[in-house]
Amino acid sequence: MQLPGYRWIRAEIHGPSMEPTLSSRDFVIARRVRSANEIGVGEVVLAHFDCRPDLLVVKRVQAVSSQGLWLVGDNAIASDASEKYGWAQAIAIVVVRYWPRPGRIC
């Protein structure tokens, strides 16, 4: 999936995989990254899996390696992440939720 070349990305959350941090229909702002060196364990990212480049996801980083990122959802019961799809590549770091409950993402 190609995204515009802007530094900031607006995204809508779909599904319960990141609850309680993010809920379906939340809107977030994410800052585009140039390399995986900008990303740390515990951060929430907008990413795609190597085996599913068409699937854009919001997940939490559990590990960083030369292969990419190992991602998990905050709601393990309702999340398909790296345990199903493998390594991922980040597009952006989620910085803030701006609707409906504005606040920083931890």
PDB file of N, CA and C in Angstrom:
ATOM      1  N   MET A   1       0.846  -1.177   0.000  1.00  0.00           N
ATOM      2  CA  MET A   1       0.000   0.000   0.000  1.00  0.00           C
ATOM      3  C   MET A   1       0.893   1.242   0.000  1.00  0.00           C
ATOM      4  N   GLN A   2       0.627   2.157  -0.873  1.00  0.00           N
ATOM      5  CA  GLN A   2       1.369   3.408  -0.927  1.00  0.00           C
ATOM      6  C   GLN A   2       0.622   4.480  -0.143  1.00  0.00           C
ATOM      7  N   LEU A   3       1.350   5.184   0.679  1.00  0.00           N
ATOM      8  CA  LEU A   3       0.766   6.288   1.434  1.00  0.00           C
ATOM      9  C   LEU A   3       1.397   7.581   0.932  1.00  0.00           C
ATOM     10  N   PRO A   4       0.679   8.696   0.999  1.00  0.00           N
ATOM     11  CA  PRO A   4       1.246   9.965   0.553  1.00  0.00           C
ATOM     12  C   PRO A   4       2.554  10.265   1.279  1.00  0.00           C
ATOM     13  N   GLY A   5       3.385  11.080   0.695  1.00  0.00           N
ATOM     14  CA  GLY A   5       4.695  11.386   1.240  1.00  0.00           C
ATOM     15  C   GLY A   5       4.706  12.358   2.405  1.00  0.00           C
ATOM     16  N   TYR A   6       3.625  12.539   3.070  1.00  0.00           N
ATOM     17  CA  TYR A   6       3.564  13.466   4.187  1.00  0.00           C
ATOM     18  C   TYR A   6       4.257  12.909   5.413  1.00  0.00           C
ATOM     19  N   ARG A   7       4.740  13.783   6.294  1.00  0.00           N
ATOM     20  CA  ARG A   7       5.407  13.364   7.527  1.00  0.00           C
ATOM     21  C   ARG A   7       4.405  12.834   8.549  1.00  0.00           C
ATOM     22  N   TRP A   8       3.188  13.367   8.540  1.00  0.00           N
ATOM     23  CA  TRP A   8       2.169  12.969   9.514  1.00  0.00           C
ATOM     24  C   TRP A   8       1.062  12.200   8.806  1.00  0.00           C
ATOM     25  N   ILE A   9       0.562  11.153   9.463  1.00  0.00           N
ATOM     26  CA  ILE A   9      -0.480  10.310   8.903  1.00  0.00           C
ATOM     27  C   ILE A   9      -1.649  10.264   9.877  1.00  0.00           C
ATOM     28  N   ARG A  10      -2.851  10.397   9.353  1.00  0.00           N
ATOM     29  CA  ARG A  10      -4.067  10.276  10.159  1.00  0.00           C
ATOM     30  C   ARG A  10      -4.653   8.897   9.873  1.00  0.00           C
ATOM     31  N   ALA A  11      -5.054   8.183  10.922  1.00  0.00           N
ATOM     32  CA  ALA A  11      -5.602   6.837  10.733  1.00  0.00           C
ATOM     33  C   ALA A  11      -6.777   6.609  11.668  1.00  0.00           C
ATOM     34  N   GLU A  12      -7.732   5.793  11.206  1.00  0.00           N
ATOM     35  CA  GLU A  12      -8.861   5.374  12.025  1.00  0.00           C
ATOM     36  C   GLU A  12      -8.632   3.931  12.446  1.00  0.00           C
ATOM     37  N   ILE A  13      -8.886   3.647  13.709  1.00  0.00           N
ATOM     38  CA  ILE A  13      -8.720   2.301  14.254  1.00  0.00           C
ATOM     39  C   ILE A  13      -9.971   1.478  13.964  1.00  0.00           C
ATOM     40  N   HIS A  14      -9.758   0.236  13.506  1.00  0.00           N
ATOM     41  CA  HIS A  14     -10.858  -0.699  13.259  1.00  0.00           C
ATOM     42  C   HIS A  14     -10.577  -1.973  14.035  1.00  0.00           C
ATOM     43  N   GLY A  15     -11.509  -2.384  14.857  1.00  0.00           N
ATOM     44  CA  GLY A  15     -11.371  -3.623  15.601  1.00  0.00           C
ATOM     45  C   GLY A  15     -10.853  -3.437  17.013  1.00  0.00           C
ATOM     46  N   PRO A  16     -10.945  -4.499  17.824  1.00  0.00           N
ATOM     47  CA  PRO A  16     -10.624  -4.428  19.252  1.00  0.00           C
ATOM     48  C   PRO A  16      -9.194  -4.847  19.623  1.00  0.00           C
ATOM     49  N   SER A  17      -8.313  -5.058  18.663  1.00  0.00           N
ATOM     50  CA  SER A  17      -7.010  -5.659  18.978  1.00  0.00           C
ATOM     51  C   SER A  17      -6.114  -4.796  19.862  1.00  0.00           C
ATOM     52  N   MET A  18      -6.341  -3.493  19.920  1.00  0.00           N
ATOM     53  CA  MET A  18      -5.490  -2.624  20.738  1.00  0.00           C
ATOM     54  C   MET A  18      -6.183  -2.091  21.984  1.00  0.00           C
ATOM     55  N   GLU A  19      -7.354  -2.654  22.322  1.00  0.00           N
ATOM     56  CA  GLU A  19      -8.037  -2.221  23.553  1.00  0.00           C
ATOM     57  C   GLU A  19      -7.245  -2.692  24.760  1.00  0.00           C
ATOM     58  N   PRO A  20      -7.142  -1.938  25.816  1.00  0.00           N
ATOM     59  CA  PRO A  20      -7.850  -0.701  26.115  1.00  0.00           C
ATOM     60  C   PRO A  20      -7.130   0.560  25.633  1.00  0.00           C
ATOM     61  N   THR A  21      -5.932   0.433  25.061  1.00  0.00           N
ATOM     62  CA  THR A  21      -5.189   1.615  24.619  1.00  0.00           C
ATOM     63  C   THR A  21      -5.930   2.371  23.528  1.00  0.00           C
ATOM     64  N   LEU A  22      -6.368   1.664  22.514  1.00  0.00           N
ATOM     65  CA  LEU A  22      -7.116   2.254  21.398  1.00  0.00           C
ATOM     66  C   LEU A  22      -8.340   1.392  21.119  1.00  0.00           C
ATOM     67  N   SER A  23      -9.442   2.045  20.823  1.00  0.00           N
ATOM     68  CA  SER A  23     -10.687   1.343  20.533  1.00  0.00           C
ATOM     69  C   SER A  23     -11.089   1.567  19.083  1.00  0.00           C
ATOM     70  N   SER A  24     -11.949   0.687  18.582  1.00  0.00           N
ATOM     71  CA  SER A  24     -12.477   0.855  17.245  1.00  0.00           C
ATOM     72  C   SER A  24     -13.140   2.223  17.140  1.00  0.00           C
ATOM     73  N   ARG A  25     -12.901   2.895  16.028  1.00  0.00           N
ATOM     74  CA  ARG A  25     -13.403   4.240  15.737  1.00  0.00           C
ATOM     75  C   ARG A  25     -12.613   5.351  16.402  1.00  0.00           C
ATOM     76  N   ASP A  26     -11.517   5.037  17.078  1.00  0.00           N
ATOM     77  CA  ASP A  26     -10.602   6.084  17.530  1.00  0.00           C
ATOM     78  C   ASP A  26      -9.837   6.590  16.311  1.00  0.00           C
ATOM     79  N   PHE A  27      -9.451   7.856  16.337  1.00  0.00           N
ATOM     80  CA  PHE A  27      -8.618   8.438  15.284  1.00  0.00           C
ATOM     81  C   PHE A  27      -7.286   8.837  15.895  1.00  0.00           C
ATOM     82  N   VAL A  28      -6.204   8.517  15.194  1.00  0.00           N
ATOM     83  CA  VAL A  28      -4.865   8.792  15.703  1.00  0.00           C
ATOM     84  C   VAL A  28      -4.046   9.553  14.668  1.00  0.00           C
ATOM     85  N   ILE A  29      -2.991  10.196  15.169  1.00  0.00           N
ATOM     86  CA  ILE A  29      -1.986  10.839  14.325  1.00  0.00           C
ATOM     87  C   ILE A  29      -0.689  10.077  14.542  1.00  0.00           C
ATOM     88  N   ALA A  30      -0.017   9.738  13.448  1.00  0.00           N
ATOM     89  CA  ALA A  30       1.238   8.997  13.513  1.00  0.00           C
ATOM     90  C   ALA A  30       2.311   9.759  12.742  1.00  0.00           C
ATOM     91  N   ARG A  31       3.552   9.674  13.245  1.00  0.00           N
ATOM     92  CA  ARG A  31       4.697  10.332  12.607  1.00  0.00           C
ATOM     93  C   ARG A  31       5.463   9.306  11.778  1.00  0.00           C
ATOM     94  N   ARG A  32       5.589   9.575  10.494  1.00  0.00           N
ATOM     95  CA  ARG A  32       6.281   8.668   9.582  1.00  0.00           C
ATOM     96  C   ARG A  32       7.729   8.470  10.034  1.00  0.00           C
ATOM     97  N   VAL A  33       8.233   7.244   9.901  1.00  0.00           N
ATOM     98  CA  VAL A  33       9.625   6.935  10.258  1.00  0.00           C
ATOM     99  C   VAL A  33      10.420   6.642   8.994  1.00  0.00           C
ATOM    100  N   ARG A  34      11.718   6.920   9.071  1.00  0.00           N
ATOM    101  CA  ARG A  34      12.599   6.647   7.935  1.00  0.00           C
ATOM    102  C   ARG A  34      13.300   5.307   8.082  1.00  0.00           C
ATOM    103  N   SER A  35      13.499   4.869   9.344  1.00  0.00           N
ATOM    104  CA  SER A  35      14.174   3.583   9.570  1.00  0.00           C
ATOM    105  C   SER A  35      13.709   2.986  10.900  1.00  0.00           C
ATOM    106  N   ALA A  36      13.955   1.693  11.058  1.00  0.00           N
ATOM    107  CA  ALA A  36      13.570   1.002  12.290  1.00  0.00           C
ATOM    108  C   ALA A  36      14.373   1.490  13.484  1.00  0.00           C
ATOM    109  N   ASN A  37      15.485   2.174  13.258  1.00  0.00           N
ATOM    110  CA  ASN A  37      16.300   2.708  14.357  1.00  0.00           C
ATOM    111  C   ASN A  37      15.546   3.750  15.169  1.00  0.00           C
ATOM    112  N   GLU A  38      14.500   4.317  14.601  1.00  0.00           N
ATOM    113  CA  GLU A  38      13.712   5.331  15.301  1.00  0.00           C
ATOM    114  C   GLU A  38      12.681   4.724  16.245  1.00  0.00           C
ATOM    115  N   ILE A  39      12.537   3.404  16.225  1.00  0.00           N
ATOM    116  CA  ILE A  39      11.451   2.738  16.941  1.00  0.00           C
ATOM    117  C   ILE A  39      11.987   1.935  18.110  1.00  0.00           C
ATOM    118  N   GLY A  40      11.309   2.038  19.242  1.00  0.00           N
ATOM    119  CA  GLY A  40      11.707   1.285  20.424  1.00  0.00           C
ATOM    120  C   GLY A  40      10.642   0.286  20.850  1.00  0.00           C
ATOM    121  N   VAL A  41      11.061  -0.680  21.643  1.00  0.00           N
ATOM    122  CA  VAL A  41      10.131  -1.660  22.195  1.00  0.00           C
ATOM    123  C   VAL A  41       9.097  -0.920  23.046  1.00  0.00           C
ATOM    124  N   GLY A  42       7.841  -1.307  22.911  1.00  0.00           N
ATOM    125  CA  GLY A  42       6.759  -0.695  23.667  1.00  0.00           C
ATOM    126  C   GLY A  42       6.011   0.387  22.914  1.00  0.00           C
ATOM    127  N   GLU A  43       6.565   0.868  21.812  1.00  0.00           N
ATOM    128  CA  GLU A  43       5.878   1.916  21.062  1.00  0.00           C
ATOM    129  C   GLU A  43       4.744   1.313  20.227  1.00  0.00           C
ATOM    130  N   VAL A  44       3.732   2.128  19.966  1.00  0.00           N
ATOM    131  CA  VAL A  44       2.617   1.735  19.110  1.00  0.00           C
ATOM    132  C   VAL A  44       2.919   2.271  17.717  1.00  0.00           C
ATOM    133  N   VAL A  45       2.817   1.384  16.721  1.00  0.00           N
ATOM    134  CA  VAL A  45       3.193   1.761  15.362  1.00  0.00           C
ATOM    135  C   VAL A  45       2.104   1.439  14.352  1.00  0.00           C
ATOM    136  N   LEU A  46       2.156   2.132  13.253  1.00  0.00           N
ATOM    137  CA  LEU A  46       1.389   1.831  12.058  1.00  0.00           C
ATOM    138  C   LEU A  46       2.350   1.055  11.166  1.00  0.00           C
ATOM    139  N   ALA A  47       1.974  -0.172  10.765  1.00  0.00           N
ATOM    140  CA  ALA A  47       2.926  -1.041  10.076  1.00  0.00           C
ATOM    141  C   ALA A  47       2.213  -1.987   9.118  1.00  0.00           C
ATOM    142  N   HIS A  48       3.030  -2.707   8.347  1.00  0.00           N
ATOM    143  CA  HIS A  48       2.506  -3.786   7.518  1.00  0.00           C
ATOM    144  C   HIS A  48       3.403  -5.001   7.684  1.00  0.00           C
ATOM    145  N   PHE A  49       2.826  -6.170   7.583  1.00  0.00           N
ATOM    146  CA  PHE A  49       3.572  -7.415   7.721  1.00  0.00           C
ATOM    147  C   PHE A  49       4.227  -7.770   6.391  1.00  0.00           C
ATOM    148  N   ASP A  50       5.418  -8.369   6.468  1.00  0.00           N
ATOM    149  CA  ASP A  50       6.140  -8.739   5.257  1.00  0.00           C
ATOM    150  C   ASP A  50       5.306  -9.648   4.362  1.00  0.00           C
ATOM    151  N   CYS A  51       4.569 -10.592   4.951  1.00  0.00           N
ATOM    152  CA  CYS A  51       3.772 -11.532   4.159  1.00  0.00           C
ATOM    153  C   CYS A  51       2.410 -10.969   3.764  1.00  0.00           C
ATOM    154  N   ARG A  52       2.032  -9.815   4.310  1.00  0.00           N
ATOM    155  CA  ARG A  52       0.740  -9.181   4.002  1.00  0.00           C
ATOM    156  C   ARG A  52       0.926  -7.677   3.801  1.00  0.00           C
ATOM    157  N   PRO A  53       1.629  -7.265   2.749  1.00  0.00           N
ATOM    158  CA  PRO A  53       1.883  -5.835   2.554  1.00  0.00           C
ATOM    159  C   PRO A  53       0.614  -5.010   2.327  1.00  0.00           C
ATOM    160  N   ASP A  54      -0.491  -5.679   1.987  1.00  0.00           N
ATOM    161  CA  ASP A  54      -1.755  -4.992   1.776  1.00  0.00           C
ATOM    162  C   ASP A  54      -2.493  -4.695   3.077  1.00  0.00           C
ATOM    163  N   LEU A  55      -2.067  -5.310   4.185  1.00  0.00           N
ATOM    164  CA  LEU A  55      -2.737  -5.174   5.475  1.00  0.00           C
ATOM    165  C   LEU A  55      -2.009  -4.141   6.333  1.00  0.00           C
ATOM    166  N   LEU A  56      -2.647  -3.000   6.567  1.00  0.00           N
ATOM    167  CA  LEU A  56      -2.079  -1.945   7.394  1.00  0.00           C
ATOM    168  C   LEU A  56      -2.627  -2.104   8.808  1.00  0.00           C
ATOM    169  N   VAL A  57      -1.747  -2.181   9.817  1.00  0.00           N
ATOM    170  CA  VAL A  57      -2.175  -2.456  11.187  1.00  0.00           C
ATOM    171  C   VAL A  57      -1.610  -1.435  12.159  1.00  0.00           C
ATOM    172  N   VAL A  58      -2.250  -1.330  13.313  1.00  0.00           N
ATOM    173  CA  VAL A  58      -1.732  -0.566  14.444  1.00  0.00           C
ATOM    174  C   VAL A  58      -1.495  -1.571  15.555  1.00  0.00           C
ATOM    175  N   LYS A  59      -0.233  -1.716  15.965  1.00  0.00           N
ATOM    176  CA  LYS A  59       0.151  -2.707  16.980  1.00  0.00           C
ATOM    177  C   LYS A  59       1.282  -2.144  17.840  1.00  0.00           C
ATOM    178  N   ARG A  60       1.573  -2.870  18.936  1.00  0.00           N
ATOM    179  CA  ARG A  60       2.659  -2.497  19.835  1.00  0.00           C
ATOM    180  C   ARG A  60       3.908  -3.318  19.491  1.00  0.00           C
ATOM    181  N   VAL A  61       5.065  -2.660  19.540  1.00  0.00           N
ATOM    182  CA  VAL A  61       6.335  -3.314  19.239  1.00  0.00           C
ATOM    183  C   VAL A  61       6.777  -4.136  20.446  1.00  0.00           C
ATOM    184  N   GLN A  62       6.982  -5.433  20.222  1.00  0.00           N
ATOM    185  CA  GLN A  62       7.478  -6.310  21.279  1.00  0.00           C
ATOM    186  C   GLN A  62       8.974  -6.554  21.137  1.00  0.00           C
ATOM    187  N   ALA A  63       9.488  -6.549  19.912  1.00  0.00           N
ATOM    188  CA  ALA A  63      10.917  -6.761  19.679  1.00  0.00           C
ATOM    189  C   ALA A  63      11.317  -6.087  18.371  1.00  0.00           C
ATOM    190  N   VAL A  64      12.580  -5.665  18.311  1.00  0.00           N
ATOM    191  CA  VAL A  64      13.160  -5.067  17.111  1.00  0.00           C
ATOM    192  C   VAL A  64      14.382  -5.886  16.734  1.00  0.00           C
ATOM    193  N   SER A  65      14.475  -6.273  15.457  1.00  0.00           N
ATOM    194  CA  SER A  65      15.643  -7.020  14.992  1.00  0.00           C
ATOM    195  C   SER A  65      15.982  -6.587  13.579  1.00  0.00           C
ATOM    196  N   SER A  66      17.024  -7.183  13.024  1.00  0.00           N
ATOM    197  CA  SER A  66      17.405  -6.875  11.651  1.00  0.00           C
ATOM    198  C   SER A  66      16.333  -7.334  10.661  1.00  0.00           C
ATOM    199  N   GLN A  67      15.465  -8.256  11.072  1.00  0.00           N
ATOM    200  CA  GLN A  67      14.370  -8.734  10.219  1.00  0.00           C
ATOM    201  C   GLN A  67      13.182  -7.788  10.202  1.00  0.00           C
ATOM    202  N   GLY A  68      13.093  -6.930  11.184  1.00  0.00           N
ATOM    203  CA  GLY A  68      11.982  -5.992  11.287  1.00  0.00           C
ATOM    204  C   GLY A  68      11.461  -5.918  12.709  1.00  0.00           C
ATOM    205  N   LEU A  69      10.169  -5.760  12.824  1.00  0.00           N
ATOM    206  CA  LEU A  69       9.522  -5.603  14.127  1.00  0.00           C
ATOM    207  C   LEU A  69       8.636  -6.808  14.424  1.00  0.00           C
ATOM    208  N   TRP A  70       8.636  -7.223  15.682  1.00  0.00           N
ATOM    209  CA  TRP A  70       7.715  -8.251  16.150  1.00  0.00           C
ATOM    210  C   TRP A  70       6.609  -7.512  16.869  1.00  0.00           C
ATOM    211  N   LEU A  71       5.382  -7.622  16.371  1.00  0.00           N
ATOM    212  CA  LEU A  71       4.269  -6.821  16.866  1.00  0.00           C
ATOM    213  C   LEU A  71       3.240  -7.666  17.599  1.00  0.00           C
ATOM    214  N   VAL A  72       2.605  -7.053  18.591  1.00  0.00           N
ATOM    215  CA  VAL A  72       1.525  -7.689  19.337  1.00  0.00           C
ATOM    216  C   VAL A  72       0.408  -6.672  19.529  1.00  0.00           C
ATOM    217  N   GLY A  73      -0.808  -7.185  19.727  1.00  0.00           N
ATOM    218  CA  GLY A  73      -1.925  -6.326  20.092  1.00  0.00           C
ATOM    219  C   GLY A  73      -2.032  -6.256  21.601  1.00  0.00           C
ATOM    220  N   ASP A  74      -2.553  -5.168  22.113  1.00  0.00           N
ATOM    221  CA  ASP A  74      -2.736  -5.046  23.561  1.00  0.00           C
ATOM    222  C   ASP A  74      -3.820  -5.986  24.072  1.00  0.00           C
ATOM    223  N   ASN A  75      -4.757  -6.352  23.217  1.00  0.00           N
ATOM    224  CA  ASN A  75      -5.838  -7.265  23.565  1.00  0.00           C
ATOM    225  C   ASN A  75      -5.518  -8.619  22.930  1.00  0.00           C
ATOM    226  N   ALA A  76      -4.783  -9.454  23.645  1.00  0.00           N
ATOM    227  CA  ALA A  76      -4.286 -10.726  23.097  1.00  0.00           C
ATOM    228  C   ALA A  76      -5.403 -11.639  22.605  1.00  0.00           C
ATOM    229  N   ILE A  77      -6.570 -11.555  23.203  1.00  0.00           N
ATOM    230  CA  ILE A  77      -7.689 -12.420  22.813  1.00  0.00           C
ATOM    231  C   ILE A  77      -8.211 -12.063  21.427  1.00  0.00           C
ATOM    232  N   ALA A  78      -8.143 -10.786  21.064  1.00  0.00           N
ATOM    233  CA  ALA A  78      -8.745 -10.330  19.807  1.00  0.00           C
ATOM    234  C   ALA A  78      -7.713  -9.815  18.817  1.00  0.00           C
ATOM    235  N   SER A  79      -6.485 -10.301  18.891  1.00  0.00           N
ATOM    236  CA  SER A  79      -5.442  -9.747  18.038  1.00  0.00           C
ATOM    237  C   SER A  79      -4.737 -10.818  17.216  1.00  0.00           C
ATOM    238  N   ASP A  80      -4.619 -10.562  15.925  1.00  0.00           N
ATOM    239  CA  ASP A  80      -3.744 -11.331  15.048  1.00  0.00           C
ATOM    240  C   ASP A  80      -2.566 -10.425  14.747  1.00  0.00           C
ATOM    241  N   ALA A  81      -1.391 -10.856  15.135  1.00  0.00           N
ATOM    242  CA  ALA A  81      -0.215 -10.016  14.921  1.00  0.00           C
ATOM    243  C   ALA A  81       0.936 -10.895  14.457  1.00  0.00           C
ATOM    244  N   SER A  82       2.130 -10.628  14.936  1.00  0.00           N
ATOM    245  CA  SER A  82       3.316 -11.335  14.460  1.00  0.00           C
ATOM    246  C   SER A  82       3.261 -12.832  14.691  1.00  0.00           C
ATOM    247  N   GLU A  83       2.559 -13.284  15.718  1.00  0.00           N
ATOM    248  CA  GLU A  83       2.456 -14.731  15.930  1.00  0.00           C
ATOM    249  C   GLU A  83       1.760 -15.415  14.755  1.00  0.00           C
ATOM    250  N   LYS A  84       0.966 -14.671  13.997  1.00  0.00           N
ATOM    251  CA  LYS A  84       0.282 -15.222  12.830  1.00  0.00           C
ATOM    252  C   LYS A  84       0.965 -14.820  11.516  1.00  0.00           C
ATOM    253  N   TYR A  85       1.421 -13.562  11.438  1.00  0.00           N
ATOM    254  CA  TYR A  85       1.924 -13.024  10.177  1.00  0.00           C
ATOM    255  C   TYR A  85       3.445 -12.846  10.106  1.00  0.00           C
ATOM    256  N   GLY A  86       4.136 -12.984  11.227  1.00  0.00           N
ATOM    257  CA  GLY A  86       5.596 -12.852  11.207  1.00  0.00           C
ATOM    258  C   GLY A  86       6.074 -11.416  11.363  1.00  0.00           C
ATOM    259  N   TRP A  87       7.224 -11.140  10.792  1.00  0.00           N
ATOM    260  CA  TRP A  87       7.886  -9.840  10.953  1.00  0.00           C
ATOM    261  C   TRP A  87       7.150  -8.751  10.193  1.00  0.00           C
ATOM    262  N   ALA A  88       7.272  -7.528  10.718  1.00  0.00           N
ATOM    263  CA  ALA A  88       6.590  -6.375  10.134  1.00  0.00           C
ATOM    264  C   ALA A  88       7.569  -5.232   9.901  1.00  0.00           C
ATOM    265  N   GLN A  89       7.147  -4.308   9.059  1.00  0.00           N
ATOM    266  CA  GLN A  89       7.910  -3.095   8.782  1.00  0.00           C
ATOM    267  C   GLN A  89       7.057  -1.894   9.173  1.00  0.00           C
ATOM    268  N   ALA A  90       7.647  -0.983   9.927  1.00  0.00           N
ATOM    269  CA  ALA A  90       6.910   0.186  10.410  1.00  0.00           C
ATOM    270  C   ALA A  90       6.817   1.257   9.334  1.00  0.00           C
ATOM    271  N   ILE A  91       5.709   1.921   9.343  1.00  0.00           N
ATOM    272  CA  ILE A  91       5.502   3.085   8.499  1.00  0.00           C
ATOM    273  C   ILE A  91       5.580   4.345   9.350  1.00  0.00           C
ATOM    274  N   ALA A  92       4.985   4.266  10.562  1.00  0.00           N
ATOM    275  CA  ALA A  92       4.912   5.448  11.420  1.00  0.00           C
ATOM    276  C   ALA A  92       4.729   5.048  12.878  1.00  0.00           C
ATOM    277  N   ILE A  93       5.106   5.961  13.764  1.00  0.00           N
ATOM    278  CA  ILE A  93       4.896   5.798  15.208  1.00  0.00           C
ATOM    279  C   ILE A  93       3.636   6.567  15.583  1.00  0.00           C
ATOM    280  N   VAL A  94       2.697   5.885  16.242  1.00  0.00           N
ATOM    281  CA  VAL A  94       1.462   6.546  16.673  1.00  0.00           C
ATOM    282  C   VAL A  94       1.800   7.461  17.841  1.00  0.00           C
ATOM    283  N   VAL A  95       1.435   8.723  17.706  1.00  0.00           N
ATOM    284  CA  VAL A  95       1.815   9.737  18.685  1.00  0.00           C
ATOM    285  C   VAL A  95       0.656  10.126  19.591  1.00  0.00           C
ATOM    286  N   VAL A  96      -0.515  10.325  18.992  1.00  0.00           N
ATOM    287  CA  VAL A  96      -1.633  10.853  19.770  1.00  0.00           C
ATOM    288  C   VAL A  96      -2.959  10.351  19.204  1.00  0.00           C
ATOM    289  N   ARG A  97      -3.911  10.154  20.111  1.00  0.00           N
ATOM    290  CA  ARG A  97      -5.304   9.904  19.717  1.00  0.00           C
ATOM    291  C   ARG A  97      -5.978  11.269  19.780  1.00  0.00           C
ATOM    292  N   TYR A  98      -6.640  11.678  18.688  1.00  0.00           N
ATOM    293  CA  TYR A  98      -7.274  12.989  18.703  1.00  0.00           C
ATOM    294  C   TYR A  98      -8.800  12.937  18.734  1.00  0.00           C
ATOM    295  N   TRP A  99      -9.367  11.752  18.565  1.00  0.00           N
ATOM    296  CA  TRP A  99     -10.815  11.642  18.635  1.00  0.00           C
ATOM    297  C   TRP A  99     -11.185  10.222  19.027  1.00  0.00           C
ATOM    298  N   PRO A 100     -12.125   9.965  19.852  1.00  0.00           N
ATOM    299  CA  PRO A 100     -12.986  10.885  20.588  1.00  0.00           C
ATOM    300  C   PRO A 100     -12.428  11.296  21.952  1.00  0.00           C
ATOM    301  N   ARG A 101     -11.363  10.636  22.420  1.00  0.00           N
ATOM    302  CA  ARG A 101     -10.772  10.964  23.724  1.00  0.00           C
ATOM    303  C   ARG A 101      -9.335  11.406  23.499  1.00  0.00           C
ATOM    304  N   PRO A 102      -9.095  12.693  23.264  1.00  0.00           N
ATOM    305  CA  PRO A 102      -7.733  13.134  22.964  1.00  0.00           C
ATOM    306  C   PRO A 102      -6.757  12.724  24.063  1.00  0.00           C
ATOM    307  N   GLY A 103      -5.567  12.312  23.628  1.00  0.00           N
ATOM    308  CA  GLY A 103      -4.540  11.950  24.592  1.00  0.00           C
ATOM    309  C   GLY A 103      -3.351  11.282  23.929  1.00  0.00           C
ATOM    310  N   ARG A 104      -2.223  11.322  24.618  1.00  0.00           N
ATOM    311  CA  ARG A 104      -1.004  10.690  24.121  1.00  0.00           C
ATOM    312  C   ARG A 104      -1.147   9.177  24.205  1.00  0.00           C
ATOM    313  N   ILE A 105      -0.453   8.475  23.336  1.00  0.00           N
ATOM    314  CA  ILE A 105      -0.444   7.029  23.320  1.00  0.00           C
ATOM    315  C   ILE A 105       0.780   6.551  24.087  1.00  0.00           C
ATOM    316  N   CYS A 106       0.553   5.683  25.063  1.00  0.00           N
ATOM    317  CA  CYS A 106       1.668   5.185  25.877  1.00  0.00           C
ATOM    318  C   CYS A 106       2.039   3.789  25.466  1.00  0.00           C
TER     319      CYS A 106
END
